[in-house]
Short mmCIF file of C-alpha atoms in Angstrom, two decimals:
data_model
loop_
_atom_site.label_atom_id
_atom_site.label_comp_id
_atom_site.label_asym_id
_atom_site.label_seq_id
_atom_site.Cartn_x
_atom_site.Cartn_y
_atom_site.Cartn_z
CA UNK A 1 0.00 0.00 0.00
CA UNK A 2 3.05 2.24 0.20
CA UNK A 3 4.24 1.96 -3.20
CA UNK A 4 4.01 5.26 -4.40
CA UNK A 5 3.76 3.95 -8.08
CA UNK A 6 0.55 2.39 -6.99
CA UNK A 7 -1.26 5.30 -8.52
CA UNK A 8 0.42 5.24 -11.73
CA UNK A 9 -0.02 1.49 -11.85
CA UNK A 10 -3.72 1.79 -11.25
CA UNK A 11 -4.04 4.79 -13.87
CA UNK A 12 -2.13 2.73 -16.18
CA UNK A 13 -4.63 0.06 -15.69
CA UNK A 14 -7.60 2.08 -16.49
CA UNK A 15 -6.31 3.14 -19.60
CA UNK A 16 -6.99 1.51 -23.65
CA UNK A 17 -3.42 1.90 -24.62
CA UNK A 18 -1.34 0.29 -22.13
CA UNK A 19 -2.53 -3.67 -22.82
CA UNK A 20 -3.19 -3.44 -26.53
CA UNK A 21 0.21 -2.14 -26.54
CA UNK A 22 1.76 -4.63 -24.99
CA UNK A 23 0.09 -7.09 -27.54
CA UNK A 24 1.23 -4.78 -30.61
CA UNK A 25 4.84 -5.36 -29.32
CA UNK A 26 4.21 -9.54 -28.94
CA UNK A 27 2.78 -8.97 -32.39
CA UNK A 28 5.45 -7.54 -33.95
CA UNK A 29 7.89 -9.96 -32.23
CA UNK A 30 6.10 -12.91 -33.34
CA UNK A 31 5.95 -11.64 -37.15
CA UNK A 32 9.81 -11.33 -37.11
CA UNK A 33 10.07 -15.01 -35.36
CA UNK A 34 8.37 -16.72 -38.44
CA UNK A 35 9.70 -14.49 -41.32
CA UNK A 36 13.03 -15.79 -39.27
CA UNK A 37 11.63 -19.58 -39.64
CA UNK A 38 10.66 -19.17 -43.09
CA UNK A 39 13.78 -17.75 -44.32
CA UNK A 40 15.89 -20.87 -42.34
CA UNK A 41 13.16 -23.93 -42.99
CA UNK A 42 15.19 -25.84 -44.19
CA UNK A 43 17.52 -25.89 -40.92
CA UNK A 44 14.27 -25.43 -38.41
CA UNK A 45 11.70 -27.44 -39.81
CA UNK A 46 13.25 -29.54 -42.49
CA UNK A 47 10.45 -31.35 -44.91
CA UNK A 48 7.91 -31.76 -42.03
CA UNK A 49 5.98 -28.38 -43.14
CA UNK A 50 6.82 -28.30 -47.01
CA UNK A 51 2.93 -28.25 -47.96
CA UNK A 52 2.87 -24.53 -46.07
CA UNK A 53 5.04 -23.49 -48.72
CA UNK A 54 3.36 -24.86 -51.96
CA UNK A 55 1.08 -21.99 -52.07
CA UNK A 56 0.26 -19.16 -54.42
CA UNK A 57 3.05 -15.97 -53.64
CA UNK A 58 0.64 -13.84 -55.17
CA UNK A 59 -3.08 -15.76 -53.37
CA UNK A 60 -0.62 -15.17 -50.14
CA UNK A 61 -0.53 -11.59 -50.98
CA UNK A 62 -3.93 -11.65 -51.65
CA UNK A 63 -5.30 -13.46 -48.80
CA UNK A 64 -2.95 -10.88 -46.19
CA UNK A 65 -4.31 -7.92 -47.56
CA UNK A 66 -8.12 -9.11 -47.18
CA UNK A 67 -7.22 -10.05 -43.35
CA UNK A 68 -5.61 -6.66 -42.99
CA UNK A 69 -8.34 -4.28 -44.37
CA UNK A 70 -11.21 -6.85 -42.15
CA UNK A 71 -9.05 -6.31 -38.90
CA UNK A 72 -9.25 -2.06 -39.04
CA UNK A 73 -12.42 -2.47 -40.00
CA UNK A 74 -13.70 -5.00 -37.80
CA UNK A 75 -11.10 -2.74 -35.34
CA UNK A 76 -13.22 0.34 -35.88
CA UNK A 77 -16.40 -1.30 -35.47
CA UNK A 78 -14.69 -2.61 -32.12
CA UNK A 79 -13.76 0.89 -31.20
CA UNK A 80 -16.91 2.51 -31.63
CA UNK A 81 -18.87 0.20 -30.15
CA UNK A 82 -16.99 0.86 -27.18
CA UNK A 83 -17.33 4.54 -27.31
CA UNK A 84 -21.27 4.09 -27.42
CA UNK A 85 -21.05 2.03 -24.57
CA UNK A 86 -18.79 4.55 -22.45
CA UNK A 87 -21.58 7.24 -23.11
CA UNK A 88 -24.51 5.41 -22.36
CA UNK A 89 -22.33 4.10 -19.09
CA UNK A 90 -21.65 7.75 -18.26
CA UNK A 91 -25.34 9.01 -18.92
CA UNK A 92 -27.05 6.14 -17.07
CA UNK A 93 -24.48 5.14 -14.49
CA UNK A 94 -22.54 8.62 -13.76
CA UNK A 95 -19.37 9.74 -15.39
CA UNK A 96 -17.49 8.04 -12.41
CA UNK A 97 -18.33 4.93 -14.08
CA UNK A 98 -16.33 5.36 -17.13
CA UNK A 99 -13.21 4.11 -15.01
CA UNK A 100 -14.56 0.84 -14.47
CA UNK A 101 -15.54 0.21 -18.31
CA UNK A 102 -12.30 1.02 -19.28
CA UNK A 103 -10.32 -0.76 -16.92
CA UNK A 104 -12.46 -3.64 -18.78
CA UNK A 105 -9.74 -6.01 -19.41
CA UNK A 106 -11.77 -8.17 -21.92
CA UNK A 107 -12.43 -5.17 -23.90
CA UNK A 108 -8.78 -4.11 -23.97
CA UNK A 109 -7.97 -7.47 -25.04
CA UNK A 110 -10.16 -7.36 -27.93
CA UNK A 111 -8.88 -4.51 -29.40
CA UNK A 112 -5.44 -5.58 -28.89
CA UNK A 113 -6.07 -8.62 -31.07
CA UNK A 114 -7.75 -6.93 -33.82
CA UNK A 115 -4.91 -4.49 -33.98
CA UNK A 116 -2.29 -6.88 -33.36
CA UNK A 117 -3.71 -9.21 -36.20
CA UNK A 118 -3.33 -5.95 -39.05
CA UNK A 119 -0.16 -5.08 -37.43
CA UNK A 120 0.80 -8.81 -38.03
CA UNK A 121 -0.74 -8.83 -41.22
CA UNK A 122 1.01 -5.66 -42.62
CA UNK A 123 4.68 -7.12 -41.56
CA UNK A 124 4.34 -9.79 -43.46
CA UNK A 125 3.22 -8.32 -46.68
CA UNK A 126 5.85 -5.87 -46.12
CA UNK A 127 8.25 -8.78 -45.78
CA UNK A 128 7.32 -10.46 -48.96
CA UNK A 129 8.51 -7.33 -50.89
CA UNK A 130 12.30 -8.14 -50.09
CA UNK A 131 14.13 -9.92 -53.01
CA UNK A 132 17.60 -11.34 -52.98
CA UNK A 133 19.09 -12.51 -50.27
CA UNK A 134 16.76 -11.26 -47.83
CA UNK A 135 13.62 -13.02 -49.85
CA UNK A 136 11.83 -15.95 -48.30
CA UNK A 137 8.42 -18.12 -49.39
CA UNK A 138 5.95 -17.65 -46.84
CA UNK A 139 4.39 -20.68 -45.18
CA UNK A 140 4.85 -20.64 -41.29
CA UNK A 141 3.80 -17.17 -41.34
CA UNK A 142 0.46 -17.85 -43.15
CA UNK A 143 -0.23 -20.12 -41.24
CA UNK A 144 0.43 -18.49 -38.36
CA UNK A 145 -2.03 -15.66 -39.89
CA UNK A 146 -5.06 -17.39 -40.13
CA UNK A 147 -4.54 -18.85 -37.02
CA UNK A 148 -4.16 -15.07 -35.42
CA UNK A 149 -7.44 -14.41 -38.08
CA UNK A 150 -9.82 -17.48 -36.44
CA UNK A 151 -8.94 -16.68 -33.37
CA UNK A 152 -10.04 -12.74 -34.13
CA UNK A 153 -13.57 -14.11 -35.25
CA UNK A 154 -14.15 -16.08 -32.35
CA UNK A 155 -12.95 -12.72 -30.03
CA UNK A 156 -15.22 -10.73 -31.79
CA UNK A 157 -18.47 -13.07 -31.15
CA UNK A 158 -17.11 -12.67 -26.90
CA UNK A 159 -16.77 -9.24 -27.34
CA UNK A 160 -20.96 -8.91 -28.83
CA UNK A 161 -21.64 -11.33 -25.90
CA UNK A 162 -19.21 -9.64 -23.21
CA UNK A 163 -20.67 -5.77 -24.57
CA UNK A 164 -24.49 -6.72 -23.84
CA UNK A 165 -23.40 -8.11 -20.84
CA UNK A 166 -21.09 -5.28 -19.28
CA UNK A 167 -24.32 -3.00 -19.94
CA UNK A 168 -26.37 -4.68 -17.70
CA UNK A 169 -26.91 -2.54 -14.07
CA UNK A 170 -26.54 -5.83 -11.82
CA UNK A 171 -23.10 -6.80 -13.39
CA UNK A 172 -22.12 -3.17 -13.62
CA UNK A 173 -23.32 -3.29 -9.49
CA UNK A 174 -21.64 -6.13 -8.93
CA UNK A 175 -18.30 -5.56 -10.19
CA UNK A 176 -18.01 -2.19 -8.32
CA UNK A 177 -18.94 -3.95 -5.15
CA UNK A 178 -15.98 -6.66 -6.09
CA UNK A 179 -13.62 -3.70 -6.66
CA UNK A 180 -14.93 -1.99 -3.17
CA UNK A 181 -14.66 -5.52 -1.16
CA UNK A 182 -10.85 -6.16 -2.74
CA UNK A 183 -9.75 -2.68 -1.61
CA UNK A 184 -10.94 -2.73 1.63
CA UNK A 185 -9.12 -6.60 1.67
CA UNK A 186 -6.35 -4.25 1.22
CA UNK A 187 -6.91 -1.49 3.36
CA UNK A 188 -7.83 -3.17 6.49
CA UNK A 189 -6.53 -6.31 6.21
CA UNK A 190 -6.44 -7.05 9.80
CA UNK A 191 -9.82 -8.54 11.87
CA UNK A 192 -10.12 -7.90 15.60
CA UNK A 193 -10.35 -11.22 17.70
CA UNK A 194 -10.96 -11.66 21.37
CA UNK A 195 -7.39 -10.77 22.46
CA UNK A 196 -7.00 -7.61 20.31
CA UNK A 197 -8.87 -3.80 20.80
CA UNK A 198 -9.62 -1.40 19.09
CA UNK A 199 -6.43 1.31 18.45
CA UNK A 200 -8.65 4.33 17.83
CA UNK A 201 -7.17 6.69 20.68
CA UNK A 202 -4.66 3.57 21.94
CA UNK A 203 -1.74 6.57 21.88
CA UNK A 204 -4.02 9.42 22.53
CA UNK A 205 -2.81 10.78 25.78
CA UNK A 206 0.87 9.66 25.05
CA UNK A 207 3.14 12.54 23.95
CA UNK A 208 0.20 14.79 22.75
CA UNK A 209 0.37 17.81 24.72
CA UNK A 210 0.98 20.76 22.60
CA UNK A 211 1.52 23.29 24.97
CA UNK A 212 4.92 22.77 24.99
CA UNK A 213 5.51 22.05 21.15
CA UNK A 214 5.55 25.08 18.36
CA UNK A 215 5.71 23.62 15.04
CA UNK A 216 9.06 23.75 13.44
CA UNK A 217 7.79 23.41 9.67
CA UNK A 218 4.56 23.97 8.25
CA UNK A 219 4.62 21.63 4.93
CA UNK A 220 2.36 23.53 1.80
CA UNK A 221 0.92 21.65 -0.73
CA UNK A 222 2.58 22.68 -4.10
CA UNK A 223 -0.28 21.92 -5.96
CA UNK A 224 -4.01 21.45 -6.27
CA UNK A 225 -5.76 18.01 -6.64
CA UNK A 226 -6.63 15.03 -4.74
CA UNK A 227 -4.28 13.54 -2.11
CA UNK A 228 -4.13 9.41 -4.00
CA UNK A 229 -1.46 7.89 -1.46
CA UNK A 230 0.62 8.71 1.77
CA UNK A 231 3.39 6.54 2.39
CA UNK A 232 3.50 6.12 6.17
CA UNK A 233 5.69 4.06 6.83
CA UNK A 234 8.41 6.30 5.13
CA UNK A 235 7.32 9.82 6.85
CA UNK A 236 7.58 7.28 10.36
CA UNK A 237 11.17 6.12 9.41
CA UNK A 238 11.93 10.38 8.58
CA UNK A 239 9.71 11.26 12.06
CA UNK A 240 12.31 8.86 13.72
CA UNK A 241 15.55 10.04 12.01
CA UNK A 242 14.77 13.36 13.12
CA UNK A 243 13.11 12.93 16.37
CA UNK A 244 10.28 14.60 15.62
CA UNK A 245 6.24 14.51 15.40
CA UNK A 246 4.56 15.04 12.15
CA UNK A 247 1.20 15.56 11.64
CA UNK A 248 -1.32 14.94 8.72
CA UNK A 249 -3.81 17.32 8.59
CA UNK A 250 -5.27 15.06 5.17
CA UNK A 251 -6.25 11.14 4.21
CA UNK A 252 -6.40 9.51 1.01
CA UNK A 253 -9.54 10.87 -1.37
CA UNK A 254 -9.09 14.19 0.44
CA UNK A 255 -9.06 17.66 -2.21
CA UNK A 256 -6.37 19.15 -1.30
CA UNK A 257 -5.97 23.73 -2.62
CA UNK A 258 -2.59 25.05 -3.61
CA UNK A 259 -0.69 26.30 -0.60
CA UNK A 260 -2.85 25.14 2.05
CA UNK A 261 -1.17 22.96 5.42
CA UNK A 262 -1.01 19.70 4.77
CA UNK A 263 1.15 18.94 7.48
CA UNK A 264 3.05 20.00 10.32
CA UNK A 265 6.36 18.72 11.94
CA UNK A 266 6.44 19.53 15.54
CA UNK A 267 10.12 19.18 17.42
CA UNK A 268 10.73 19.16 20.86
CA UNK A 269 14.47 20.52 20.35
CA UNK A 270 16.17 23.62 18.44
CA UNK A 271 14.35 25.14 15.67
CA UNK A 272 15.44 23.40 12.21
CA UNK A 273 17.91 24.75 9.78
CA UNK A 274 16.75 26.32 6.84
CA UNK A 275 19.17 23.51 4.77
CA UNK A 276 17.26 20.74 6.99
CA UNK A 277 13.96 22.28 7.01
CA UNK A 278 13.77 22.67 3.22
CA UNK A 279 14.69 19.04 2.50
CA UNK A 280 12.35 17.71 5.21
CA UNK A 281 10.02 19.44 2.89
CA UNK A 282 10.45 18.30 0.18
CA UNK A 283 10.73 14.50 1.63
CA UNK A 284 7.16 15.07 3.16
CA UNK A 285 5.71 16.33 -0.37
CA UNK A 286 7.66 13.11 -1.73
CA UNK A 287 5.82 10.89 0.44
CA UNK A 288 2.12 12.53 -0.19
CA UNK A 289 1.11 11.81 -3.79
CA UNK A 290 -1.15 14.08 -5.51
CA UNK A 291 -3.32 13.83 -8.76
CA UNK A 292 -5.99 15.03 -10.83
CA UNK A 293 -8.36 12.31 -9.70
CA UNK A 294 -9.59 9.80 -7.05
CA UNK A 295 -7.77 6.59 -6.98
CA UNK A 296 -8.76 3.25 -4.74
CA UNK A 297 -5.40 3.01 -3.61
CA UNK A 298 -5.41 4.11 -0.02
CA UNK A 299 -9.49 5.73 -0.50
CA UNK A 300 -11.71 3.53 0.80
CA UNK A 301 -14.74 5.64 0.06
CA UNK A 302 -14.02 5.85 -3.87
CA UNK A 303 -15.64 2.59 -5.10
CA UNK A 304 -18.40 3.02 -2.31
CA UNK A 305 -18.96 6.60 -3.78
CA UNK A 306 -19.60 4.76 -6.91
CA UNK A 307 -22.08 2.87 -5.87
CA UNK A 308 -23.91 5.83 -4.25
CA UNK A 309 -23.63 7.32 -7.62
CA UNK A 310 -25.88 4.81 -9.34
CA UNK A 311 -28.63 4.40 -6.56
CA UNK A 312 -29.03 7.87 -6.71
CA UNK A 313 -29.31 8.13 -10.64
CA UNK A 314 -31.23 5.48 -10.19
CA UNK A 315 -33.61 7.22 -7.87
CA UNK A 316 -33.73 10.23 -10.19
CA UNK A 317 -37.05 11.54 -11.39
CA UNK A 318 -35.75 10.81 -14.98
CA UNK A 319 -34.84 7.24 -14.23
CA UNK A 320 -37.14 6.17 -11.58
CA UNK A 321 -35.80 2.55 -11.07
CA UNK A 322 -35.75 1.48 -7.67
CA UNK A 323 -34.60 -1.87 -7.69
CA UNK A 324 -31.11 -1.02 -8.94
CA UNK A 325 -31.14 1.89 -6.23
CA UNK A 326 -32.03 -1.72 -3.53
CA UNK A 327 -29.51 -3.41 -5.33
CA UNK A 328 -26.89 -0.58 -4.14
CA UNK A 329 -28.19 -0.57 -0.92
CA UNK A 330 -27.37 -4.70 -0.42
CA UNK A 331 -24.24 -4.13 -1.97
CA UNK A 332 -23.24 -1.37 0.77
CA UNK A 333 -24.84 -3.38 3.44
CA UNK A 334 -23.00 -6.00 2.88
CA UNK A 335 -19.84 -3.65 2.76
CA UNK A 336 -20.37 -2.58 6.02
CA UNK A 337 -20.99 -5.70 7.62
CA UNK A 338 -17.43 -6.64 5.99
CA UNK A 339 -16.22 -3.64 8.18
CA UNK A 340 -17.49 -4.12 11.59
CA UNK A 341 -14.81 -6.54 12.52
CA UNK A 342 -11.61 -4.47 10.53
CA UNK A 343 -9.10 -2.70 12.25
CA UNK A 344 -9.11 0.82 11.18
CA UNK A 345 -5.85 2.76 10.88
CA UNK A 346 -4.17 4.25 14.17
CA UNK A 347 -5.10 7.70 14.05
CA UNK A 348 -1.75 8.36 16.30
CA UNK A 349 1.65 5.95 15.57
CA UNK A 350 3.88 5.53 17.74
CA UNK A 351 7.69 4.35 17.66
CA UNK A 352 10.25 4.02 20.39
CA UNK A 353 7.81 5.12 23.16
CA UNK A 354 6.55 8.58 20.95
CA UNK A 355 3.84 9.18 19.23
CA UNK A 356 5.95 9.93 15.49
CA UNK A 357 2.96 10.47 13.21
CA UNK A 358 -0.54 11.90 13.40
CA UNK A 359 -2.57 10.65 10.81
CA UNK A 360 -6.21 11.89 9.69
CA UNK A 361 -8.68 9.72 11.78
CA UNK A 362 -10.86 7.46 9.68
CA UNK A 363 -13.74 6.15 11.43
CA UNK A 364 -16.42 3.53 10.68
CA UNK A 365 -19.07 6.32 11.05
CA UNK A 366 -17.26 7.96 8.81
CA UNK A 367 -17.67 5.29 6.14
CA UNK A 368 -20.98 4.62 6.69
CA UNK A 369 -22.40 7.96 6.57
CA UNK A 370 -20.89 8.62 2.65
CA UNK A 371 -23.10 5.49 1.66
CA UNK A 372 -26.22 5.84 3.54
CA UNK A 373 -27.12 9.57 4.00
CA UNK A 374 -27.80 10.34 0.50
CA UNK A 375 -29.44 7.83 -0.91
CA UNK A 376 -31.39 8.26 2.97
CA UNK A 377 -32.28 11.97 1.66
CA UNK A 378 -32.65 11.18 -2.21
CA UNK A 379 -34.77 7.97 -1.03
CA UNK A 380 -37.07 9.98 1.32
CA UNK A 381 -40.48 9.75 -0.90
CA UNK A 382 -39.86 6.37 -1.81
CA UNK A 383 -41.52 3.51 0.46
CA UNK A 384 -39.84 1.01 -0.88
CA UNK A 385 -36.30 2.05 -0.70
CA UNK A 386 -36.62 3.33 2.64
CA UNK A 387 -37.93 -0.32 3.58
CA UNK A 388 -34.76 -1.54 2.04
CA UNK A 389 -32.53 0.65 3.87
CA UNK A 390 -34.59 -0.32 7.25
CA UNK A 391 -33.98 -4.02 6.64
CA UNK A 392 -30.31 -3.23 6.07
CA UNK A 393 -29.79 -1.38 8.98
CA UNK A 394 -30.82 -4.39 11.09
CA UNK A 395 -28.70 -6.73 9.25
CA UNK A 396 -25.96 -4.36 10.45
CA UNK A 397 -26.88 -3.56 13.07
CA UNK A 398 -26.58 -7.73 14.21
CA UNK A 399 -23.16 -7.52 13.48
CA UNK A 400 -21.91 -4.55 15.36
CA UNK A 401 -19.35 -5.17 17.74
CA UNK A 402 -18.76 -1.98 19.10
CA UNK A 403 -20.80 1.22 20.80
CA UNK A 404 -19.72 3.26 17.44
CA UNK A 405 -20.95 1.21 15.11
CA UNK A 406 -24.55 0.66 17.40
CA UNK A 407 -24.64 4.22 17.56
CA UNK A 408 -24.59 4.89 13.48
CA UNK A 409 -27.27 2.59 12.81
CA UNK A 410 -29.56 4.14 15.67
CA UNK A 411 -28.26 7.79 14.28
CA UNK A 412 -29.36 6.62 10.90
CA UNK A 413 -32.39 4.56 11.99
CA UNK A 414 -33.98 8.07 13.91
CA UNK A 415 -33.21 9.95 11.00
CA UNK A 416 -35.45 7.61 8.82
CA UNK A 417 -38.02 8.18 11.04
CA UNK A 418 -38.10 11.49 11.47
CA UNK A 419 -37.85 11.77 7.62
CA UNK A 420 -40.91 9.16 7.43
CA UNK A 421 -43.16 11.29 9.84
CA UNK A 422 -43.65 13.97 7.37
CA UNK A 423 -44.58 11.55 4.49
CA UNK A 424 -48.60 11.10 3.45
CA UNK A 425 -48.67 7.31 3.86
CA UNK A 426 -51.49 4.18 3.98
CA UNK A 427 -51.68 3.07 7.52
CA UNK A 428 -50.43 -0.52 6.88
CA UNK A 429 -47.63 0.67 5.08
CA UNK A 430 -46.71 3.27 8.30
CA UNK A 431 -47.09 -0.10 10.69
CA UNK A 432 -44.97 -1.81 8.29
CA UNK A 433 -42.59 0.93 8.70
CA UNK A 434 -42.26 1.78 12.59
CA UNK A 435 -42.02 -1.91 13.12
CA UNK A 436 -38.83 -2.26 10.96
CA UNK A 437 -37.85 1.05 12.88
CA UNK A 438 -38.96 -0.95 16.28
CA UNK A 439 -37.10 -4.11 16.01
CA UNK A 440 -33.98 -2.18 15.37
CA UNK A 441 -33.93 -0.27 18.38
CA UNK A 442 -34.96 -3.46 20.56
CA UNK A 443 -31.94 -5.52 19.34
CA UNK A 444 -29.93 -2.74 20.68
CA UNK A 445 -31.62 -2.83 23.94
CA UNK A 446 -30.75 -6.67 23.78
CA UNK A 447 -26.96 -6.29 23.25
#
């Protein structure tokens, strides 16, 4: 988590160049491998693949130019396809969606063997120009061509079948929530037991007193954007070296302006020098990357965010379909159930006996407030979302372990109600409702 190429790697991902690419270069390298063969047959293969070469030099020619011209067309066909589907993702799903669609491996890999096949196709008939001593009969290389060309039809049938399917809201739902669960794998990857607590405020009272601290070094931010990774275990190792406190006024997913604090290094002995100050500096900004966008590196709320997106698109008046708004709502239930027996991040670290780095303290209140309290307000005139949100609340709150966590679902629980009160109902439907509201508030009682 504190590789700080982890952002690149992850924009990298999410991009239609970088595997296609890769398969252009494998392309290429394969084309030169069997013009190689061809030219020294008789050494490689000897008379075990003499009927490759008995045919036609100019039906070859022929036959490579008709797979080139199919593959950019079939190529462009592939690419706009795609481009339809990223609009229609970004109108329906939110623009936040476009990530995931292009991260699409399967859809990368398509294009990549369309191109690769022309790229293939056009070395070949390139190489069949050369005369002399550099001439050869092709035969491994055709073969090796229509091979590449099968294998292109069958890709392009999975990429009509893998296009309607990527379309469809569950499996666009569903692989969010897969993203969401794997980063939070990664994130928290530790699960409280009997023998372990909770490290919250473990180091609260330990070496936090202020009074008698100034701040040495006030650390700017140099730039304006979104705060994708800090590597803490580097700032604790530089906290350490120059026995020191620094504290991070800023998390992951955080926007951060030009020139405002993002940290503060408090030491207990002389002021710095300028020479040390400056390169503490510039270690700090080192060690706190910052981009354009979002990433899921270190942001646990970025995938959840996503699917808050679609439930409340899909709650708008122009879309009006509930049931993928529900489907959301299981999705971050499910989510936060995953959470309630994590390990968050120590909000205070501590290293020979001193607290050495503050961090920004991430809480599971925190968390669960970015996925429930808008699609609580967007979902206020709807019965049957609110119902939803109700039943989920109870699943949670059946899996709380600890007074925080009891005390969001009551927080959010009350704030249904008092939403519900105002709302012109059929009196089943209300005793439907404040019993869902009751039997969460008796299970606390119970605990």
């Amino acid at each position: 988590m504190n590789n700080k190429l982890a952002p690149l790697i992850e924009k990298t991902q999410s991009s239609f160049w970088f595997v296609p690419s890769i398969m252009i270069v494998f392309s290429f390298i394969i084309a030169v491998l069997t013009i190689y063969m061809d030219v020294n047959r008789a050494d490689i293969t000897g008379s075990s693949l003499d009927f490759l070469y008995t045919m036609n030099i100019d039906a070859v020619r022929s036959l490579l130019g008709t797979i080139a011209a199919a593959m950019i067309t079939v190529t462009s066909i592939a690419f706009s396809i795609t481009i339809v589907i990223l609009t229609l993702a970004s109108s329906q799903f939110g623009p936040g969606l476009m990530r995931n669609f292009m991260m699409d491996k399967g859809t990368q890999t398509v294009l990549g063997t369309f191109i690769s096949t022309f790229l293939f196709c056009i070395v070949i008939f390139f190489a069949m120009s050369f005369k002399g001593a550099n001439a050869f009969e092709p035969g491994i290389t055709v073969a090796v061509a229509i091979t590449m060309t099968c294998c292109s039809v069958f890709i392009l049938v999975y990429f009509i079948h893998h296009v309607a399917k990527s379309i469809q809201a569950e499996v666009v739902i569903d692989d969010v929530f897969c993203e969401l669960h794997k980063n939070i794998e990664k994130i928290f990857p530790t699960v409280l037991n009997e023998k372990s607590t909770k490290p919250d405020h473990l180091f609260e009272n330990l070496d936090s007193n202020k009074k008698n601290e100034s701040s040495d070094l006030y650390v700017y931010a140099p730039v304006s954007g979104y705060l994708q990774l800090v590597d803490k275990e580097s700032l604790l190792k530089l906290a350490v070296k120059l026995d020191c406190k620094i504290e991070l006024n800023f998390t992951a997913g955080n926007f951060i302006v030009e020139k405002t604090i993002m940290a503060a290094v408090y030491c207990a002995s002389a002021l710095m020098e300028k020479e040390i100050s400056d390169e503490v500096n510039n270690e700090i900004i080192k060690n706190m990357v910052i981009g354009s966008c979002r990433t899921p590196v270190q942001d646990p709320e970025f995938a959840l965010r996503q699917l808050v997106e679609i439930a409340l698109r899909a709650l708008s008046p122009g879309i009006n379909d509930p049931y993928t708004a529900i489907n959301c709502i299981d999705k971050l239930c499910a989510m936060l159930c995953n959470l309630t027996d994590k390990v968050f991040p120590q909000t205070n670290i501590v290293s020979d006996g001193k607290v050495r780095l503050v961090c920004k303290e991430l809480t599971f209140t925190d968390i669960g407030t970015a996925a429930f309290d808008q699609i609580r307000q967007d979902a206020e005139t709807n019965l049957a979302v609110t119902i939803r949100m109700l039943d989920s609340l109870y699943v949670l709150v059946t899996q709380c372990l600890s007074d925080e966590q009891h005390n969001f679902v009551l927080a959010q629980t009350e704030m249904i109600s008092t939403q519900q009160e105002k709302q012109s109902m059929a009196a089943y439907d209300r005793r439907n409702l404040l019993e869902r509201i009751k039997k969460i508030t008796d299970y606390k009682r119970k605990v």
